[in-house]
JSON list of C-alpha atoms in Angstrom, two decimals:
[
{"chain": "A", "resi": 9, "resn": "MET", "atom": "CA", "xyz": [104.23, 86.38, 106.96]},
{"chain": "A", "resi": 10, "resn": "PRO", "atom": "CA", "xyz": [106.66, 85.80, 104.07]},
{"chain": "A", "resi": 11, "resn": "ARG", "atom": "CA", "xyz": [105.35, 86.33, 100.55]},
{"chain": "A", "resi": 12, "resn": "ILE", "atom": "CA", "xyz": [104.52, 83.14, 98.67]},
{"chain": "A", "resi": 13, "resn": "ASN", "atom": "CA", "xyz": [106.04, 82.50, 95.24]},
{"chain": "A", "resi": 14, "resn": "TRP", "atom": "CA", "xyz": [102.77, 81.61, 93.54]},
{"chain": "A", "resi": 15, "resn": "LYS", "atom": "CA", "xyz": [104.43, 80.06, 90.48]},
{"chain": "A", "resi": 16, "resn": "LYS", "atom": "CA", "xyz": [105.95, 77.36, 92.67]},
{"chain": "A", "resi": 17, "resn": "HIS", "atom": "CA", "xyz": [102.99, 76.70, 94.96]},
{"chain": "A", "resi": 18, "resn": "TYR", "atom": "CA", "xyz": [100.58, 73.90, 94.12]},
{"chain": "A", "resi": 19, "resn": "PRO", "atom": "CA", "xyz": [97.37, 72.88, 95.89]},
{"chain": "A", "resi": 20, "resn": "HIS", "atom": "CA", "xyz": [97.01, 69.16, 96.58]},
{"chain": "A", "resi": 21, "resn": "SER", "atom": "CA", "xyz": [93.43, 69.16, 97.80]},
{"chain": "A", "resi": 22, "resn": "LEU", "atom": "CA", "xyz": [90.31, 71.22, 97.36]},
{"chain": "A", "resi": 23, "resn": "ARG", "atom": "CA", "xyz": [90.64, 72.54, 100.91]},
{"chain": "A", "resi": 24, "resn": "HIS", "atom": "CA", "xyz": [94.25, 73.55, 100.25]},
{"chain": "A", "resi": 25, "resn": "ALA", "atom": "CA", "xyz": [93.24, 75.28, 97.00]},
{"chain": "A", "resi": 26, "resn": "LEU", "atom": "CA", "xyz": [90.55, 77.28, 98.80]},
{"chain": "A", "resi": 27, "resn": "GLN", "atom": "CA", "xyz": [93.01, 78.25, 101.55]},
{"chain": "A", "resi": 28, "resn": "LEU", "atom": "CA", "xyz": [95.63, 79.32, 99.00]},
{"chain": "A", "resi": 29, "resn": "THR", "atom": "CA", "xyz": [93.05, 81.44, 97.18]},
{"chain": "A", "resi": 30, "resn": "LYS", "atom": "CA", "xyz": [92.19, 83.14, 100.47]},
{"chain": "A", "resi": 31, "resn": "GLU", "atom": "CA", "xyz": [95.90, 83.70, 101.20]},
{"chain": "A", "resi": 32, "resn": "TYR", "atom": "CA", "xyz": [96.35, 85.23, 97.75]},
{"chain": "A", "resi": 33, "resn": "GLY", "atom": "CA", "xyz": [93.51, 87.62, 98.51]},
{"chain": "A", "resi": 34, "resn": "LYS", "atom": "CA", "xyz": [95.07, 88.49, 101.87]},
{"chain": "A", "resi": 35, "resn": "GLN", "atom": "CA", "xyz": [98.37, 89.31, 100.14]},
{"chain": "A", "resi": 36, "resn": "ARG", "atom": "CA", "xyz": [96.36, 91.72, 98.01]},
{"chain": "A", "resi": 37, "resn": "ARG", "atom": "CA", "xyz": [95.32, 93.39, 101.28]},
{"chain": "A", "resi": 38, "resn": "LEU", "atom": "CA", "xyz": [91.85, 91.84, 101.46]},
{"chain": "A", "resi": 39, "resn": "SER", "atom": "CA", "xyz": [90.60, 90.66, 104.84]},
{"chain": "A", "resi": 40, "resn": "VAL", "atom": "CA", "xyz": [88.38, 87.62, 105.14]},
{"chain": "A", "resi": 41, "resn": "GLU", "atom": "CA", "xyz": [85.59, 89.96, 106.22]},
{"chain": "A", "resi": 42, "resn": "ARG", "atom": "CA", "xyz": [86.05, 92.02, 103.06]},
{"chain": "A", "resi": 43, "resn": "ILE", "atom": "CA", "xyz": [86.08, 88.91, 100.84]},
{"chain": "A", "resi": 44, "resn": "ALA", "atom": "CA", "xyz": [82.92, 87.61, 102.53]},
{"chain": "A", "resi": 45, "resn": "ASP", "atom": "CA", "xyz": [81.25, 91.01, 102.17]},
{"chain": "A", "resi": 46, "resn": "GLN", "atom": "CA", "xyz": [81.95, 91.09, 98.42]},
{"chain": "A", "resi": 47, "resn": "LEU", "atom": "CA", "xyz": [80.49, 87.59, 98.13]},
{"chain": "A", "resi": 48, "resn": "GLY", "atom": "CA", "xyz": [77.38, 88.66, 100.04]},
{"chain": "A", "resi": 49, "resn": "LYS", "atom": "CA", "xyz": [78.13, 86.15, 102.81]},
{"chain": "A", "resi": 50, "resn": "SER", "atom": "CA", "xyz": [79.11, 86.42, 106.45]},
{"chain": "A", "resi": 51, "resn": "SER", "atom": "CA", "xyz": [82.72, 85.83, 107.42]},
{"chain": "A", "resi": 52, "resn": "ASP", "atom": "CA", "xyz": [81.51, 82.87, 109.52]},
{"chain": "A", "resi": 53, "resn": "SER", "atom": "CA", "xyz": [79.98, 81.18, 106.47]},
{"chain": "A", "resi": 54, "resn": "LEU", "atom": "CA", "xyz": [83.15, 81.84, 104.44]},
{"chain": "A", "resi": 55, "resn": "TYR", "atom": "CA", "xyz": [85.28, 80.28, 107.18]},
{"chain": "A", "resi": 56, "resn": "LYS", "atom": "CA", "xyz": [82.90, 77.29, 107.18]},
{"chain": "A", "resi": 57, "resn": "TYR", "atom": "CA", "xyz": [83.24, 76.92, 103.39]},
{"chain": "A", "resi": 58, "resn": "LEU", "atom": "CA", "xyz": [87.03, 77.04, 103.71]},
{"chain": "A", "resi": 59, "resn": "SER", "atom": "CA", "xyz": [87.30, 74.60, 106.61]},
{"chain": "A", "resi": 60, "resn": "ASP", "atom": "CA", "xyz": [84.86, 72.07, 105.13]},
{"chain": "A", "resi": 61, "resn": "ALA", "atom": "CA", "xyz": [85.90, 72.60, 101.48]},
{"chain": "A", "resi": 62, "resn": "SER", "atom": "CA", "xyz": [82.19, 72.94, 100.81]},
{"chain": "A", "resi": 63, "resn": "MET", "atom": "CA", "xyz": [81.93, 76.18, 98.87]},
{"chain": "A", "resi": 64, "resn": "PRO", "atom": "CA", "xyz": [78.97, 76.11, 96.48]},
{"chain": "A", "resi": 65, "resn": "VAL", "atom": "CA", "xyz": [80.05, 76.05, 92.84]},
{"chain": "A", "resi": 66, "resn": "ASN", "atom": "CA", "xyz": [78.01, 79.16, 92.07]},
{"chain": "A", "resi": 67, "resn": "GLN", "atom": "CA", "xyz": [80.15, 81.06, 94.63]},
{"chain": "A", "resi": 68, "resn": "LEU", "atom": "CA", "xyz": [83.49, 79.72, 93.42]},
{"chain": "A", "resi": 69, "resn": "ILE", "atom": "CA", "xyz": [84.06, 82.02, 90.43]},
{"chain": "A", "resi": 70, "resn": "ALA", "atom": "CA", "xyz": [83.04, 85.05, 92.49]},
{"chain": "A", "resi": 71, "resn": "PHE", "atom": "CA", "xyz": [85.40, 83.96, 95.30]},
{"chain": "A", "resi": 72, "resn": "GLU", "atom": "CA", "xyz": [88.33, 83.56, 92.89]},
{"chain": "A", "resi": 73, "resn": "SER", "atom": "CA", "xyz": [87.49, 86.85, 91.21]},
{"chain": "A", "resi": 74, "resn": "VAL", "atom": "CA", "xyz": [87.40, 88.76, 94.50]},
{"chain": "A", "resi": 75, "resn": "CYS", "atom": "CA", "xyz": [90.68, 87.17, 95.65]},
{"chain": "A", "resi": 76, "resn": "GLY", "atom": "CA", "xyz": [92.30, 87.61, 92.22]},
{"chain": "A", "resi": 77, "resn": "ALA", "atom": "CA", "xyz": [93.50, 84.07, 91.53]},
{"chain": "A", "resi": 78, "resn": "PRO", "atom": "CA", "xyz": [91.91, 81.01, 89.84]},
{"chain": "A", "resi": 79, "resn": "ILE", "atom": "CA", "xyz": [93.73, 78.55, 92.12]},
{"chain": "A", "resi": 80, "resn": "VAL", "atom": "CA", "xyz": [90.69, 76.33, 92.78]},
{"chain": "A", "resi": 81, "resn": "THR", "atom": "CA", "xyz": [89.82, 76.20, 89.08]},
{"chain": "A", "resi": 82, "resn": "GLN", "atom": "CA", "xyz": [93.42, 75.28, 88.32]},
{"chain": "A", "resi": 83, "resn": "TYR", "atom": "CA", "xyz": [93.36, 72.56, 90.98]},
{"chain": "A", "resi": 84, "resn": "LEU", "atom": "CA", "xyz": [90.12, 71.14, 89.58]},
{"chain": "A", "resi": 85, "resn": "ALA", "atom": "CA", "xyz": [91.55, 71.08, 86.04]},
{"chain": "A", "resi": 86, "resn": "HIS", "atom": "CA", "xyz": [94.79, 69.44, 87.19]},
{"chain": "A", "resi": 87, "resn": "SER", "atom": "CA", "xyz": [92.96, 66.84, 89.28]},
{"chain": "A", "resi": 88, "resn": "GLN", "atom": "CA", "xyz": [91.16, 65.71, 86.10]},
{"chain": "A", "resi": 89, "resn": "GLY", "atom": "CA", "xyz": [94.38, 65.62, 84.04]},
{"chain": "A", "resi": 90, "resn": "TYR", "atom": "CA", "xyz": [93.83, 68.90, 82.17]},
{"chain": "A", "resi": 91, "resn": "LEU", "atom": "CA", "xyz": [96.14, 71.87, 81.79]},
{"chain": "A", "resi": 92, "resn": "LEU", "atom": "CA", "xyz": [94.85, 75.39, 82.24]},
{"chain": "A", "resi": 93, "resn": "VAL", "atom": "CA", "xyz": [96.33, 78.07, 79.96]},
{"chain": "A", "resi": 94, "resn": "PRO", "atom": "CA", "xyz": [95.32, 81.73, 80.34]},
{"chain": "A", "resi": 95, "resn": "MET", "atom": "CA", "xyz": [93.98, 83.56, 77.30]},
{"chain": "A", "resi": 96, "resn": "PRO", "atom": "CA", "xyz": [96.74, 85.47, 75.47]},
{"chain": "A", "resi": 97, "resn": "THR", "atom": "CA", "xyz": [96.72, 89.23, 75.85]},
{"chain": "A", "resi": 98, "resn": "GLY", "atom": "CA", "xyz": [99.05, 90.15, 73.01]},
{"chain": "A", "resi": 99, "resn": "ARG", "atom": "CA", "xyz": [101.54, 91.63, 75.46]},
{"chain": "A", "resi": 100, "resn": "LYS", "atom": "CA", "xyz": [105.18, 90.94, 74.70]},
{"chain": "A", "resi": 101, "resn": "ALA", "atom": "CA", "xyz": [107.07, 89.21, 77.49]},
{"chain": "A", "resi": 102, "resn": "GLU", "atom": "CA", "xyz": [109.71, 91.27, 79.24]},
{"chain": "A", "resi": 103, "resn": "HIS", "atom": "CA", "xyz": [113.28, 90.03, 79.62]},
{"chain": "A", "resi": 104, "resn": "LEU", "atom": "CA", "xyz": [112.87, 89.53, 83.37]},
{"chain": "A", "resi": 105, "resn": "GLU", "atom": "CA", "xyz": [109.75, 87.43, 82.81]},
{"chain": "A", "resi": 106, "resn": "LEU", "atom": "CA", "xyz": [111.57, 85.25, 80.26]},
{"chain": "A", "resi": 107, "resn": "SER", "atom": "CA", "xyz": [114.57, 84.91, 82.58]},
{"chain": "A", "resi": 108, "resn": "GLU", "atom": "CA", "xyz": [112.29, 83.75, 85.39]},
{"chain": "A", "resi": 109, "resn": "LEU", "atom": "CA", "xyz": [110.67, 81.25, 83.03]},
{"chain": "A", "resi": 110, "resn": "ASN", "atom": "CA", "xyz": [114.12, 79.96, 82.06]},
{"chain": "A", "resi": 111, "resn": "ILE", "atom": "CA", "xyz": [115.09, 79.54, 85.72]},
{"chain": "A", "resi": 112, "resn": "PHE", "atom": "CA", "xyz": [111.81, 77.75, 86.44]},
{"chain": "A", "resi": 113, "resn": "ALA", "atom": "CA", "xyz": [112.32, 75.48, 83.41]},
{"chain": "A", "resi": 114, "resn": "ASN", "atom": "CA", "xyz": [115.80, 74.55, 84.64]},
{"chain": "A", "resi": 115, "resn": "GLU", "atom": "CA", "xyz": [114.47, 73.84, 88.14]},
{"chain": "A", "resi": 116, "resn": "ALA", "atom": "CA", "xyz": [111.71, 71.65, 86.68]},
{"chain": "A", "resi": 117, "resn": "LEU", "atom": "CA", "xyz": [114.19, 69.68, 84.57]},
{"chain": "A", "resi": 118, "resn": "ILE", "atom": "CA", "xyz": [116.50, 69.22, 87.57]},
{"chain": "A", "resi": 119, "resn": "ALA", "atom": "CA", "xyz": [113.51, 67.94, 89.57]},
{"chain": "A", "resi": 120, "resn": "LEU", "atom": "CA", "xyz": [112.71, 65.56, 86.70]},
{"chain": "A", "resi": 121, "resn": "ALA", "atom": "CA", "xyz": [116.25, 64.18, 86.67]},
{"chain": "A", "resi": 122, "resn": "ARG", "atom": "CA", "xyz": [116.17, 63.77, 90.47]},
{"chain": "A", "resi": 123, "resn": "CYS", "atom": "CA", "xyz": [112.80, 62.03, 90.23]},
{"chain": "A", "resi": 124, "resn": "TYR", "atom": "CA", "xyz": [114.20, 59.48, 87.80]},
{"chain": "A", "resi": 125, "resn": "GLU", "atom": "CA", "xyz": [117.13, 58.97, 90.18]},
{"chain": "A", "resi": 126, "resn": "GLY", "atom": "CA", "xyz": [114.65, 58.40, 93.00]},
{"chain": "A", "resi": 127, "resn": "SER", "atom": "CA", "xyz": [115.70, 61.41, 95.07]},
{"chain": "A", "resi": 128, "resn": "ALA", "atom": "CA", "xyz": [112.68, 63.68, 94.38]},
{"chain": "A", "resi": 129, "resn": "GLU", "atom": "CA", "xyz": [108.97, 63.31, 95.06]},
{"chain": "A", "resi": 130, "resn": "VAL", "atom": "CA", "xyz": [106.87, 62.23, 92.09]},
{"chain": "A", "resi": 131, "resn": "GLU", "atom": "CA", "xyz": [103.95, 64.51, 92.98]},
{"chain": "A", "resi": 132, "resn": "GLN", "atom": "CA", "xyz": [106.10, 67.63, 93.31]},
{"chain": "A", "resi": 133, "resn": "THR", "atom": "CA", "xyz": [107.92, 66.85, 90.05]},
{"chain": "A", "resi": 134, "resn": "ARG", "atom": "CA", "xyz": [104.63, 66.28, 88.24]},
{"chain": "A", "resi": 135, "resn": "ASP", "atom": "CA", "xyz": [103.27, 69.60, 89.53]},
{"chain": "A", "resi": 136, "resn": "ARG", "atom": "CA", "xyz": [106.35, 71.51, 88.39]},
{"chain": "A", "resi": 137, "resn": "LEU", "atom": "CA", "xyz": [106.21, 69.95, 84.94]},
{"chain": "A", "resi": 138, "resn": "MET", "atom": "CA", "xyz": [102.50, 70.76, 84.58]},
{"chain": "A", "resi": 139, "resn": "LYS", "atom": "CA", "xyz": [103.13, 74.37, 85.59]},
{"chain": "A", "resi": 140, "resn": "LEU", "atom": "CA", "xyz": [106.05, 74.61, 83.15]},
{"chain": "A", "resi": 141, "resn": "ILE", "atom": "CA", "xyz": [103.96, 73.20, 80.29]},
{"chain": "A", "resi": 142, "resn": "GLU", "atom": "CA", "xyz": [101.22, 75.72, 81.08]},
{"chain": "A", "resi": 143, "resn": "GLU", "atom": "CA", "xyz": [103.68, 78.61, 81.15]},
{"chain": "A", "resi": 144, "resn": "LEU", "atom": "CA", "xyz": [105.22, 77.52, 77.83]},
{"chain": "A", "resi": 145, "resn": "ALA", "atom": "CA", "xyz": [101.78, 77.04, 76.25]},
{"chain": "A", "resi": 146, "resn": "TYR", "atom": "CA", "xyz": [100.83, 80.55, 77.38]},
{"chain": "A", "resi": 147, "resn": "GLN", "atom": "CA", "xyz": [103.99, 82.02, 75.80]},
{"chain": "A", "resi": 148, "resn": "ARG", "atom": "CA", "xyz": [103.26, 80.04, 72.63]},
{"chain": "A", "resi": 149, "resn": "GLU", "atom": "CA", "xyz": [99.81, 81.60, 72.41]},
{"chain": "A", "resi": 150, "resn": "GLU", "atom": "CA", "xyz": [101.25, 85.06, 73.07]},
{"chain": "A", "resi": 151, "resn": "VAL", "atom": "CA", "xyz": [103.65, 84.56, 70.14]},
{"chain": "A", "resi": 152, "resn": "ASN", "atom": "CA", "xyz": [100.76, 83.41, 67.94]},
{"chain": "A", "resi": 153, "resn": "HIS", "atom": "CA", "xyz": [98.77, 86.42, 69.08]},
{"chain": "A", "resi": 154, "resn": "GLN", "atom": "CA", "xyz": [101.58, 88.71, 67.87]},
{"chain": "A", "resi": 155, "resn": "ARG", "atom": "CA", "xyz": [100.75, 87.78, 64.26]},
{"chain": "A", "resi": 156, "resn": "GLN", "atom": "CA", "xyz": [97.04, 88.52, 64.66]},
{"chain": "A", "resi": 157, "resn": "PRO", "atom": "CA", "xyz": [96.23, 92.15, 65.50]},
{"chain": "A", "resi": 158, "resn": "ASP", "atom": "CA", "xyz": [93.44, 92.99, 67.94]},
{"chain": "A", "resi": 159, "resn": "LEU", "atom": "CA", "xyz": [90.63, 95.28, 66.89]},
{"chain": "A", "resi": 160, "resn": "GLY", "atom": "CA", "xyz": [92.31, 97.91, 69.04]},
{"chain": "A", "resi": 161, "resn": "ASP", "atom": "CA", "xyz": [95.38, 97.69, 66.82]},
{"chain": "A", "resi": 162, "resn": "LEU", "atom": "CA", "xyz": [93.48, 98.78, 63.72]},
{"chain": "A", "resi": 163, "resn": "ALA", "atom": "CA", "xyz": [93.37, 102.44, 62.80]},
{"chain": "A", "resi": 164, "resn": "MET", "atom": "CA", "xyz": [91.92, 104.31, 59.84]},
{"chain": "A", "resi": 165, "resn": "ARG", "atom": "CA", "xyz": [94.17, 106.49, 57.68]},
{"chain": "A", "resi": 166, "resn": "ASN", "atom": "CA", "xyz": [92.65, 108.09, 54.57]},
{"chain": "A", "resi": 167, "resn": "GLY", "atom": "CA", "xyz": [89.82, 105.55, 54.62]},
{"chain": "A", "resi": 168, "resn": "GLU", "atom": "CA", "xyz": [92.21, 102.55, 54.79]},
{"chain": "A", "resi": 169, "resn": "GLU", "atom": "CA", "xyz": [92.77, 100.25, 57.70]},
{"chain": "A", "resi": 170, "resn": "VAL", "atom": "CA", "xyz": [96.27, 100.52, 59.07]},
{"chain": "A", "resi": 171, "resn": "ILE", "atom": "CA", "xyz": [97.74, 98.16, 61.63]},
{"chain": "A", "resi": 172, "resn": "ARG", "atom": "CA", "xyz": [99.59, 99.95, 64.41]}
]
């Protein structure tokens, strides 16, 4: 099975979001049986949740946590018109990461131009633009976070706080 580029993949239904979350977990070498075991459920009940899109809300965060991706949460936010931006970590972006963001931004703008010309799907263009805005908002928060040191960045030298 080819690896999915998760930055370009968008769920369009709750069932699809649950399936994508499971696929993400499988790419992390988790079997459905293993995921179900960590949720305290049988694999049959997990398959039922996935096929019916009827996973209880109190199991959703645990499911996403085990699989390693908040795809369902992101779908739910997007379906209500909200953007979802991860908390900044204070980590500086690497050049490769910024280059990939630049490529993605160009692809999104090309899709936007094609949408206005009538040669691209509205839904796909909207999804790309939402993902781009989220990625840019995340980078904005990382830049803001650079000015504010974490508690881990404080050290004591001769009784004075020193920022590392």
